[in-house]
PDB file of C-alpha atoms in Angstrom:
ATOM      1  CA  MET A 211      -0.011  -0.016  -0.046  1.00 45.00           C
ATOM      2  CA  MET A 212       1.225   3.301  -1.008  1.00 48.00           C
ATOM      3  CA  MET A 213       0.709   6.295   1.341  1.00 56.00           C
ATOM      4  CA  ASN A 214       1.429   9.959   0.650  1.00 56.00           C
ATOM      5  CA  ALA A 215       1.655  10.649   4.416  1.00 60.00           C
ATOM      6  CA  PRO A 216       2.826   8.518   7.345  1.00 76.00           C
ATOM      7  CA  ARG A 217       0.283   5.770   8.212  1.00 83.00           C
ATOM      8  CA  PRO A 218      -2.096   7.008  10.823  1.00 92.00           C
ATOM      9  CA  GLU A 219      -3.473   4.949  13.501  1.00 94.00           C
ATOM     10  CA  VAL A 220      -6.428   2.792  12.589  1.00 96.00           C
ATOM     11  CA  LEU A 221      -8.699   1.993  15.738  1.00 98.00           C
ATOM     12  CA  ARG A 222     -10.975  -0.725  15.885  1.00 98.00           C
ATOM     13  CA  TYR A 223     -14.623  -0.579  17.488  1.00 98.00           C
ATOM     14  CA  THR A 224     -17.625  -2.476  17.274  1.00 98.00           C
ATOM     15  CA  ALA A 225     -20.948  -0.567  17.002  1.00 98.00           C
ATOM     16  CA  PHE A 226     -24.421  -1.790  18.583  1.00 98.00           C
ATOM     17  CA  SER A 227     -22.721  -4.023  21.171  1.00 98.00           C
ATOM     18  CA  SER A 228     -20.791  -3.496  24.219  1.00 96.00           C
ATOM     19  CA  ASP A 229     -19.184  -6.854  23.587  1.00 97.00           C
ATOM     20  CA  PRO A 230     -16.239  -6.650  21.231  1.00 97.00           C
ATOM     21  CA  GLU A 231     -17.255 -10.140  19.681  1.00 97.00           C
ATOM     22  CA  GLY A 232     -20.876  -8.606  18.916  1.00 98.00           C
ATOM     23  CA  GLY A 233     -22.019  -6.076  16.649  1.00 98.00           C
ATOM     24  CA  ASN A 234     -20.355  -4.607  13.436  1.00 98.00           C
ATOM     25  CA  PRO A 235     -16.667  -3.881  13.622  1.00 98.00           C
ATOM     26  CA  ALA A 236     -15.593  -0.532  12.064  1.00 98.00           C
ATOM     27  CA  GLY A 237     -12.084   1.011  11.477  1.00 98.00           C
ATOM     28  CA  VAL A 238     -11.838   4.605  12.974  1.00 98.00           C
ATOM     29  CA  VAL A 239      -9.161   7.277  11.766  1.00 98.00           C
ATOM     30  CA  LEU A 240      -9.485  10.180  14.205  1.00 97.00           C
ATOM     31  CA  ASP A 241      -7.165  12.420  11.886  1.00 96.00           C
ATOM     32  CA  ALA A 242      -7.287  11.842   8.227  1.00 97.00           C
ATOM     33  CA  ALA A 243      -6.406  15.329   7.048  1.00 93.00           C
ATOM     34  CA  ALA A 244      -3.276  14.193   5.415  1.00 94.00           C
ATOM     35  CA  LEU A 245      -4.962  11.309   3.508  1.00 96.00           C
ATOM     36  CA  ASP A 246      -6.250  11.463  -0.121  1.00 96.00           C
ATOM     37  CA  ASP A 247      -8.848   9.252  -1.580  1.00 96.00           C
ATOM     38  CA  GLY A 248      -6.578   6.572  -2.683  1.00 96.00           C
ATOM     39  CA  ASP A 249      -5.040   6.398   0.861  1.00 96.00           C
ATOM     40  CA  MET A 250      -8.370   6.073   2.714  1.00 97.00           C
ATOM     41  CA  LEU A 251      -9.576   3.300   0.208  1.00 97.00           C
ATOM     42  CA  ALA A 252      -6.184   1.333   0.605  1.00 96.00           C
ATOM     43  CA  LEU A 253      -6.412   1.636   4.442  1.00 97.00           C
ATOM     44  CA  ALA A 254     -10.085   0.451   4.295  1.00 97.00           C
ATOM     45  CA  ALA A 255      -9.336  -2.391   1.942  1.00 96.00           C
ATOM     46  CA  ASP A 256      -6.222  -3.524   4.196  1.00 96.00           C
ATOM     47  CA  LEU A 257      -8.569  -3.491   7.179  1.00 96.00           C
ATOM     48  CA  GLY A 258     -11.356  -5.516   5.670  1.00 95.00           C
ATOM     49  CA  TYR A 259     -14.320  -4.209   7.658  1.00 96.00           C
ATOM     50  CA  SER A 260     -17.344  -3.316   5.982  1.00 95.00           C
ATOM     51  CA  GLU A 261     -16.583   0.482   6.483  1.00 96.00           C
ATOM     52  CA  THR A 262     -13.861   2.519   8.063  1.00 98.00           C
ATOM     53  CA  ALA A 263     -14.419   6.038   9.137  1.00 98.00           C
ATOM     54  CA  PHE A 264     -12.129   9.006   8.426  1.00 98.00           C
ATOM     55  CA  LEU A 265     -12.272  12.375  10.392  1.00 98.00           C
ATOM     56  CA  THR A 266     -11.384  15.524   8.607  1.00 96.00           C
ATOM     57  CA  ALA A 267     -11.792  19.251   9.358  1.00 95.00           C
ATOM     58  CA  PRO A 268     -15.341  20.427   9.332  1.00 95.00           C
ATOM     59  CA  PRO A 269     -16.689  22.670   6.859  1.00 93.00           C
ATOM     60  CA  GLU A 270     -17.032  26.361   8.054  1.00 91.00           C
ATOM     61  CA  GLY A 271     -20.198  26.981  10.018  1.00 89.00           C
ATOM     62  CA  LEU A 272     -21.016  23.309  10.949  1.00 91.00           C
ATOM     63  CA  GLY A 273     -22.207  22.756  14.487  1.00 83.00           C
ATOM     64  CA  GLY A 274     -24.082  24.775  17.128  1.00 83.00           C
ATOM     65  CA  PRO A 275     -23.387  25.801  20.523  1.00 85.00           C
ATOM     66  CA  GLY A 276     -22.108  22.880  22.808  1.00 83.00           C
ATOM     67  CA  GLU A 277     -21.603  20.850  19.510  1.00 86.00           C
ATOM     68  CA  ARG A 278     -18.272  19.399  18.563  1.00 95.00           C
ATOM     69  CA  ALA A 279     -18.039  19.388  14.654  1.00 97.00           C
ATOM     70  CA  TYR A 280     -16.061  17.102  12.409  1.00 97.00           C
ATOM     71  CA  GLY A 281     -16.133  16.158   8.665  1.00 97.00           C
ATOM     72  CA  ILE A 282     -16.219  12.347   7.998  1.00 98.00           C
ATOM     73  CA  ARG A 283     -15.919  10.230   5.219  1.00 98.00           C
ATOM     74  CA  TYR A 284     -16.655   6.391   4.930  1.00 98.00           C
ATOM     75  CA  PHE A 285     -14.938   3.666   2.800  1.00 97.00           C
ATOM     76  CA  SER A 286     -15.704   0.091   2.292  1.00 95.00           C
ATOM     77  CA  PRO A 287     -12.932  -2.110   1.085  1.00 94.00           C
ATOM     78  CA  ARG A 288     -14.152  -1.213  -2.433  1.00 93.00           C
ATOM     79  CA  ALA A 289     -15.562   2.078  -2.657  1.00 92.00           C
ATOM     80  CA  GLU A 290     -16.625   5.401  -0.605  1.00 95.00           C
ATOM     81  CA  VAL A 291     -20.170   5.388   0.822  1.00 93.00           C
ATOM     82  CA  PRO A 292     -22.200   8.485   1.377  1.00 94.00           C
ATOM     83  CA  PHE A 293     -23.291   7.479   4.985  1.00 97.00           C
ATOM     84  CA  CYS A 294     -22.590   4.795   7.602  1.00 97.00           C
ATOM     85  CA  GLY A 295     -24.739   4.583  10.527  1.00 98.00           C
ATOM     86  CA  HIS A 296     -22.362   1.815  12.458  1.00 98.00           C
ATOM     87  CA  ALA A 297     -18.911   3.624  11.691  1.00 98.00           C
ATOM     88  CA  THR A 298     -20.622   6.927  12.823  1.00 98.00           C
ATOM     89  CA  VAL A 299     -21.613   5.402  16.443  1.00 98.00           C
ATOM     90  CA  ALA A 300     -18.142   3.641  16.547  1.00 98.00           C
ATOM     91  CA  THR A 301     -16.506   7.102  15.797  1.00 98.00           C
ATOM     92  CA  ALA A 302     -18.775   8.964  18.212  1.00 98.00           C
ATOM     93  CA  VAL A 303     -17.676   6.368  21.143  1.00 98.00           C
ATOM     94  CA  ALA A 304     -14.153   6.679  20.106  1.00 98.00           C
ATOM     95  CA  LEU A 305     -14.410  10.398  20.391  1.00 98.00           C
ATOM     96  CA  ALA A 306     -16.476  10.466  23.749  1.00 97.00           C
ATOM     97  CA  GLU A 307     -13.640   8.053  25.252  1.00 97.00           C
ATOM     98  CA  ARG A 308     -11.035  11.007  24.666  1.00 96.00           C
ATOM     99  CA  THR A 309     -13.164  14.158  25.008  1.00 94.00           C
ATOM    100  CA  GLY A 310     -16.256  12.995  27.073  1.00 96.00           C
ATOM    101  CA  PRO A 311     -19.813  12.331  26.292  1.00 97.00           C
ATOM    102  CA  GLY A 312     -22.022  15.084  24.679  1.00 97.00           C
ATOM    103  CA  ARG A 313     -23.128  16.467  21.447  1.00 97.00           C
ATOM    104  CA  LEU A 314     -21.462  15.971  18.157  1.00 97.00           C
ATOM    105  CA  VAL A 315     -22.232  16.647  14.517  1.00 97.00           C
ATOM    106  CA  PHE A 316     -20.633  15.102  11.503  1.00 98.00           C
ATOM    107  CA  ALA A 317     -20.656  16.612   8.170  1.00 97.00           C
ATOM    108  CA  THR A 318     -21.345  13.513   5.635  1.00 97.00           C
ATOM    109  CA  ARG A 319     -21.697  13.345   2.032  1.00 96.00           C
ATOM    110  CA  ALA A 320     -25.489  12.937   2.611  1.00 96.00           C
ATOM    111  CA  GLY A 321     -25.606  15.879   5.061  1.00 96.00           C
ATOM    112  CA  ALA A 322     -25.049  16.867   8.657  1.00 97.00           C
ATOM    113  CA  VAL A 323     -25.734  14.074  11.144  1.00 98.00           C
ATOM    114  CA  PRO A 324     -25.981  14.892  14.768  1.00 97.00           C
ATOM    115  CA  VAL A 325     -25.050  12.499  17.463  1.00 98.00           C
ATOM    116  CA  GLU A 326     -25.521  12.472  20.970  1.00 98.00           C
ATOM    117  CA  VAL A 327     -23.330  10.290  23.318  1.00 98.00           C
ATOM    118  CA  ALA A 328     -24.263   9.551  26.913  1.00 98.00           C
ATOM    119  CA  GLU A 329     -22.781   7.261  29.424  1.00 96.00           C
ATOM    120  CA  GLU A 330     -25.225   4.849  30.964  1.00 88.00           C
ATOM    121  CA  ASN A 331     -23.934   2.709  33.756  1.00 88.00           C
ATOM    122  CA  GLY A 332     -20.440   2.864  32.706  1.00 90.00           C
ATOM    123  CA  THR A 333     -21.212   2.236  29.007  1.00 94.00           C
ATOM    124  CA  LEU A 334     -21.108   4.649  26.204  1.00 97.00           C
ATOM    125  CA  ARG A 335     -24.112   5.061  24.032  1.00 98.00           C
ATOM    126  CA  ALA A 336     -24.466   7.058  20.815  1.00 98.00           C
ATOM    127  CA  THR A 337     -27.490   7.862  19.283  1.00 98.00           C
ATOM    128  CA  LEU A 338     -27.566   9.410  15.580  1.00 98.00           C
ATOM    129  CA  THR A 339     -30.134  11.516  13.998  1.00 98.00           C
ATOM    130  CA  SER A 340     -30.460  11.012  10.260  1.00 98.00           C
ATOM    131  CA  VAL A 341     -30.950  13.420   7.316  1.00 98.00           C
ATOM    132  CA  GLU A 342     -34.606  13.600   6.021  1.00 97.00           C
ATOM    133  CA  PRO A 343     -35.610  10.305   4.709  1.00 98.00           C
ATOM    134  CA  TYR A 344     -37.616   9.267   1.755  1.00 98.00           C
ATOM    135  CA  VAL A 345     -39.442   6.116   0.689  1.00 98.00           C
ATOM    136  CA  GLY A 346     -40.121   5.104  -3.062  1.00 98.00           C
ATOM    137  CA  GLU A 347     -41.390   2.448  -5.237  1.00 98.00           C
ATOM    138  CA  ILE A 348     -39.382  -0.344  -6.961  1.00 98.00           C
ATOM    139  CA  ALA A 349     -40.121  -1.472 -10.413  1.00 98.00           C
ATOM    140  CA  ASP A 350     -41.592  -4.863 -10.757  1.00 98.00           C
ATOM    141  CA  ALA A 351     -38.746  -6.034 -12.924  1.00 98.00           C
ATOM    142  CA  ASP A 352     -36.065  -5.033 -10.392  1.00 98.00           C
ATOM    143  CA  LEU A 353     -38.065  -6.715  -7.588  1.00 98.00           C
ATOM    144  CA  ALA A 354     -38.026  -9.878  -9.675  1.00 98.00           C
ATOM    145  CA  GLU A 355     -34.331  -9.511 -10.219  1.00 98.00           C
ATOM    146  CA  ALA A 356     -33.599  -8.960  -6.550  1.00 98.00           C
ATOM    147  CA  LEU A 357     -35.518 -11.881  -5.522  1.00 98.00           C
ATOM    148  CA  ALA A 358     -33.914 -14.318  -8.261  1.00 98.00           C
ATOM    149  CA  ALA A 359     -30.610 -13.072  -6.945  1.00 98.00           C
ATOM    150  CA  LEU A 360     -31.463 -13.832  -3.312  1.00 98.00           C
ATOM    151  CA  GLY A 361     -32.871 -17.246  -4.246  1.00 98.00           C
ATOM    152  CA  TRP A 362     -36.293 -16.033  -2.420  1.00 98.00           C
ATOM    153  CA  PRO A 363     -39.786 -16.994  -4.038  1.00 98.00           C
ATOM    154  CA  ALA A 364     -42.075 -14.090  -3.987  1.00 97.00           C
ATOM    155  CA  ALA A 365     -44.420 -16.364  -1.680  1.00 97.00           C
ATOM    156  CA  ASP A 366     -41.775 -16.283   0.917  1.00 98.00           C
ATOM    157  CA  LEU A 367     -42.298 -12.409   1.494  1.00 98.00           C
ATOM    158  CA  ASP A 368     -44.624 -10.713   4.065  1.00 98.00           C
ATOM    159  CA  PRO A 369     -47.598  -9.385   2.210  1.00 98.00           C
ATOM    160  CA  ALA A 370     -47.978  -6.794   5.097  1.00 98.00           C
ATOM    161  CA  PHE A 371     -44.480  -5.304   4.230  1.00 98.00           C
ATOM    162  CA  PRO A 372     -44.692  -4.031   0.713  1.00 98.00           C
ATOM    163  CA  PRO A 373     -41.156  -3.954  -1.048  1.00 98.00           C
ATOM    164  CA  ARG A 374     -39.814  -0.304  -1.309  1.00 98.00           C
ATOM    165  CA  ILE A 375     -36.543   1.447  -1.665  1.00 98.00           C
ATOM    166  CA  ALA A 376     -35.895   3.759   1.526  1.00 98.00           C
ATOM    167  CA  PHE A 377     -33.373   6.359   2.185  1.00 98.00           C
ATOM    168  CA  ALA A 378     -32.151   8.090   5.364  1.00 98.00           C
ATOM    169  CA  GLY A 379     -28.389   8.817   4.116  1.00 97.00           C
ATOM    170  CA  ALA A 380     -28.134   5.913   1.776  1.00 96.00           C
ATOM    171  CA  ARG A 381     -30.532   3.818  -0.549  1.00 98.00           C
ATOM    172  CA  HIS A 382     -31.591   0.467   0.767  1.00 98.00           C
ATOM    173  CA  LEU A 383     -34.085  -2.099  -0.645  1.00 98.00           C
ATOM    174  CA  VAL A 384     -36.365  -3.202   2.193  1.00 98.00           C
ATOM    175  CA  LEU A 385     -37.719  -6.819   1.737  1.00 98.00           C
ATOM    176  CA  ALA A 386     -39.756  -8.659   4.514  1.00 98.00           C
ATOM    177  CA  ALA A 387     -39.352 -12.346   5.059  1.00 98.00           C
ATOM    178  CA  ALA A 388     -42.728 -14.098   6.099  1.00 98.00           C
ATOM    179  CA  THR A 389     -40.927 -16.472   8.535  1.00 98.00           C
ATOM    180  CA  ARG A 390     -37.667 -16.452  10.909  1.00 98.00           C
ATOM    181  CA  ALA A 391     -36.552 -19.337   9.003  1.00 98.00           C
ATOM    182  CA  ARG A 392     -36.500 -17.831   5.761  1.00 98.00           C
ATOM    183  CA  LEU A 393     -34.453 -14.841   6.853  1.00 98.00           C
ATOM    184  CA  ALA A 394     -32.114 -17.207   8.618  1.00 98.00           C
ATOM    185  CA  ASP A 395     -31.438 -19.062   5.275  1.00 97.00           C
ATOM    186  CA  LEU A 396     -29.308 -16.554   3.400  1.00 96.00           C
ATOM    187  CA  SER A 397     -27.377 -17.753   0.464  1.00 96.00           C
ATOM    188  CA  TYR A 398     -27.432 -15.456  -2.674  1.00 98.00           C
ATOM    189  CA  ASP A 399     -25.893 -14.738  -5.875  1.00 98.00           C
ATOM    190  CA  PHE A 400     -23.109 -12.247  -4.946  1.00 98.00           C
ATOM    191  CA  ALA A 401     -22.404 -11.072  -8.441  1.00 98.00           C
ATOM    192  CA  ARG A 402     -26.095 -10.916  -9.701  1.00 98.00           C
ATOM    193  CA  LEU A 403     -27.222  -9.094  -6.633  1.00 98.00           C
ATOM    194  CA  GLU A 404     -24.188  -6.613  -6.733  1.00 98.00           C
ATOM    195  CA  ALA A 405     -24.936  -5.613 -10.461  1.00 98.00           C
ATOM    196  CA  LEU A 406     -28.599  -4.959  -9.599  1.00 98.00           C
ATOM    197  CA  MET A 407     -27.598  -2.757  -6.546  1.00 98.00           C
ATOM    198  CA  HIS A 408     -25.104  -0.838  -8.527  1.00 97.00           C
ATOM    199  CA  ARG A 409     -27.825  -0.276 -11.157  1.00 98.00           C
ATOM    200  CA  LEU A 410     -30.321   0.910  -8.449  1.00 98.00           C
ATOM    201  CA  ASP A 411     -27.655   2.831  -6.422  1.00 97.00           C
ATOM    202  CA  LEU A 412     -28.211   0.711  -3.509  1.00 97.00           C
ATOM    203  CA  THR A 413     -25.832   0.269  -0.425  1.00 96.00           C
ATOM    204  CA  THR A 414     -27.661  -2.704   1.087  1.00 97.00           C
ATOM    205  CA  VAL A 415     -30.669  -4.936   0.953  1.00 98.00           C
ATOM    206  CA  GLN A 416     -32.501  -4.558   4.199  1.00 98.00           C
ATOM    207  CA  LEU A 417     -34.010  -7.894   5.071  1.00 98.00           C
ATOM    208  CA  VAL A 418     -36.334  -7.867   7.888  1.00 98.00           C
ATOM    209  CA  TRP A 419     -38.765 -10.272   9.819  1.00 98.00           C
ATOM    210  CA  ARG A 420     -41.323  -8.930  12.375  1.00 98.00           C
ATOM    211  CA  GLU A 421     -41.208 -10.742  15.667  1.00 98.00           C
ATOM    212  CA  SER A 422     -43.695  -8.448  17.533  1.00 98.00           C
ATOM    213  CA  ALA A 423     -45.068  -5.042  17.079  1.00 98.00           C
ATOM    214  CA  THR A 424     -42.024  -3.156  17.727  1.00 98.00           C
ATOM    215  CA  VAL A 425     -39.250  -5.837  17.493  1.00 98.00           C
ATOM    216  CA  PHE A 426     -37.710  -6.930  14.328  1.00 98.00           C
ATOM    217  CA  HIS A 427     -34.797  -9.195  13.060  1.00 98.00           C
ATOM    218  CA  VAL A 428     -32.973  -8.056  10.154  1.00 98.00           C
ATOM    219  CA  ARG A 429     -30.132  -8.884   7.833  1.00 98.00           C
ATOM    220  CA  ASP A 430     -28.141  -6.795   5.229  1.00 98.00           C
ATOM    221  CA  PRO A 431     -26.404  -8.368   2.108  1.00 98.00           C
ATOM    222  CA  PHE A 432     -23.616  -5.916   1.160  1.00 96.00           C
ATOM    223  CA  PRO A 433     -22.044  -7.159  -2.017  1.00 97.00           C
ATOM    224  CA  VAL A 434     -21.274  -3.489  -3.457  1.00 95.00           C
ATOM    225  CA  GLY A 435     -18.923  -2.987  -0.372  1.00 92.00           C
ATOM    226  CA  GLY A 436     -17.146  -6.387  -1.074  1.00 91.00           C
ATOM    227  CA  VAL A 437     -18.772  -7.782   1.892  1.00 91.00           C
ATOM    228  CA  VAL A 438     -21.353 -10.844   1.843  1.00 96.00           C
ATOM    229  CA  GLU A 439     -23.296  -9.427   4.871  1.00 96.00           C
ATOM    230  CA  ASP A 440     -23.181  -6.308   7.161  1.00 95.00           C
ATOM    231  CA  PRO A 441     -23.346  -7.494  10.750  1.00 96.00           C
ATOM    232  CA  ALA A 442     -25.286  -4.282  12.066  1.00 97.00           C
ATOM    233  CA  THR A 443     -26.413  -1.482   9.760  1.00 97.00           C
ATOM    234  CA  GLY A 444     -27.299   1.770  11.220  1.00 98.00           C
ATOM    235  CA  ALA A 445     -28.044   3.455   7.783  1.00 97.00           C
ATOM    236  CA  ALA A 446     -30.300   0.658   6.766  1.00 98.00           C
ATOM    237  CA  ALA A 447     -31.987   0.828  10.308  1.00 98.00           C
ATOM    238  CA  ALA A 448     -32.784   4.416   9.808  1.00 98.00           C
ATOM    239  CA  ALA A 449     -34.082   3.642   6.422  1.00 98.00           C
ATOM    240  CA  PHE A 450     -36.253   1.039   7.677  1.00 98.00           C
ATOM    241  CA  GLY A 451     -37.733   3.386  10.531  1.00 98.00           C
ATOM    242  CA  ALA A 452     -38.695   5.679   7.854  1.00 98.00           C
ATOM    243  CA  TYR A 453     -40.261   2.905   5.561  1.00 98.00           C
ATOM    244  CA  ALA A 454     -42.320   1.645   8.568  1.00 98.00           C
ATOM    245  CA  ARG A 455     -43.595   4.948   9.562  1.00 98.00           C
ATOM    246  CA  GLU A 456     -44.376   5.881   5.916  1.00 98.00           C
ATOM    247  CA  LEU A 457     -46.206   2.750   5.395  1.00 98.00           C
ATOM    248  CA  GLY A 458     -48.185   2.933   8.632  1.00 98.00           C
ATOM    249  CA  LEU A 459     -46.709  -0.254   9.954  1.00 98.00           C
ATOM    250  CA  VAL A 460     -45.766   1.303  13.280  1.00 98.00           C
ATOM    251  CA  PRO A 461     -47.190   4.687  14.881  1.00 97.00           C
ATOM    252  CA  GLU A 462     -45.733   7.843  13.846  1.00 97.00           C
ATOM    253  CA  ALA A 463     -43.995   8.091  17.282  1.00 98.00           C
ATOM    254  CA  ALA A 464     -42.524   4.769  18.263  1.00 98.00           C
ATOM    255  CA  VAL A 465     -39.432   2.984  19.647  1.00 98.00           C
ATOM    256  CA  LEU A 466     -38.369  -0.017  17.600  1.00 98.00           C
ATOM    257  CA  THR A 467     -35.860  -2.691  18.482  1.00 98.00           C
ATOM    258  CA  LEU A 468     -33.799  -4.250  15.739  1.00 98.00           C
ATOM    259  CA  HIS A 469     -31.914  -7.406  16.306  1.00 98.00           C
ATOM    260  CA  GLN A 470     -28.881  -7.972  13.730  1.00 98.00           C
ATOM    261  CA  GLY A 471     -25.764 -10.221  13.603  1.00 98.00           C
ATOM    262  CA  GLU A 472     -27.346 -13.236  15.369  1.00 97.00           C
ATOM    263  CA  ASP A 473     -27.070 -15.419  12.150  1.00 97.00           C
ATOM    264  CA  LEU A 474     -23.393 -14.353  11.662  1.00 95.00           C
ATOM    265  CA  GLY A 475     -22.454 -15.132  15.570  1.00 96.00           C
ATOM    266  CA  ARG A 476     -22.109 -11.512  16.043  1.00 97.00           C
ATOM    267  CA  PRO A 477     -25.390 -10.374  17.926  1.00 98.00           C
ATOM    268  CA  GLY A 478     -26.185  -6.661  18.026  1.00 98.00           C
ATOM    269  CA  GLU A 479     -29.079  -4.522  19.014  1.00 98.00           C
ATOM    270  CA  LEU A 480     -30.236  -1.236  17.195  1.00 98.00           C
ATOM    271  CA  THR A 481     -32.723   1.164  18.804  1.00 98.00           C
ATOM    272  CA  VAL A 482     -34.769   3.182  16.295  1.00 98.00           C
ATOM    273  CA  THR A 483     -36.706   6.112  17.399  1.00 98.00           C
ATOM    274  CA  LEU A 484     -39.385   7.900  15.687  1.00 98.00           C
ATOM    275  CA  ARG A 485     -40.846  11.216  16.804  1.00 98.00           C
ATOM    276  CA  ALA A 486     -44.068  12.857  15.968  1.00 97.00           C
ATOM    277  CA  GLY A 487     -43.690  15.819  13.820  1.00 96.00           C
ATOM    278  CA  ASP A 488     -39.919  15.087  12.953  1.00 98.00           C
ATOM    279  CA  PRO A 489     -39.589  13.167   9.680  1.00 97.00           C
ATOM    280  CA  ARG A 490     -35.800  12.269  10.849  1.00 98.00           C
ATOM    281  CA  VAL A 491     -35.081   9.133  12.233  1.00 98.00           C
ATOM    282  CA  ARG A 492     -32.844   8.313  15.364  1.00 98.00           C
ATOM    283  CA  VAL A 493     -30.637   5.054  15.637  1.00 98.00           C
ATOM    284  CA  GLY A 494     -28.727   4.244  18.772  1.00 98.00           C
ATOM    285  CA  GLY A 495     -26.619   1.781  20.411  1.00 98.00           C
ATOM    286  CA  THR A 496     -23.681   1.036  22.451  1.00 98.00           C
ATOM    287  CA  GLY A 497     -20.170   0.439  21.097  1.00 97.00           C
ATOM    288  CA  THR A 498     -16.903  -0.446  22.528  1.00 97.00           C
ATOM    289  CA  ARG A 499     -13.037  -0.862  21.442  1.00 98.00           C
ATOM    290  CA  ILE A 500     -11.834  -3.964  19.912  1.00 97.00           C
ATOM    291  CA  GLY A 501      -8.584  -5.059  21.418  1.00 85.00           C
TER     292      GLY A 501
END
């Protein structure tokens, strides 16, 4: 790997779990000011996590009273992504360990993302607030191609959850499984799904199964990032919250619990909070350093 500057320290944190063996690992570079795009991509590829976050100087005027402001960029092993929830949580926890809990704001390619970090019983918990979301239709032919790539018969979908494309910083295709067994059985055509996702500008496919009114299990194939599956996906959780509210599947004000990573042996928990009168979605969870 060629670097235009001395190699920076790459921290390793997991998000959406207080156990280093759970949640979703992310790389965190707290000072990437001297790195160019190629350096960031090379470091992310070398680390091999689904995303690595790189902090840069904030744009002028970012942040309000009491907020610490940063620029942030996210790279998978293959490409830059506009927004990554778990790497945001990991970075916020890493910063809070050094400068204390409180309010942060990150300038992402998708827009400004505030984060509140609080200490609860000795554990740091970060809650991000998404950019304004939207939910859109998916063409029948594109849906058929997605199901074919996944190897899912249409009859395996939950008819109460119509397929949609949802955005809360990045675009995700939301598909709901009719059974937990369907969700657990994930073996897909990597190249075929990757090609469709590039064409539709999707970051992940958010696969969900509803356990109860406010509890869901989710999985996220991520072939466009060079990763078969993301263990815990904050951006997709935010998109799903917007989707569930838009379609009237949950109340306008609700707190949802998403379990992810169980099928990978890296269990994590994401809390999705919807507030009446605010279109944005809040996604929170714990985090901890690895190693």
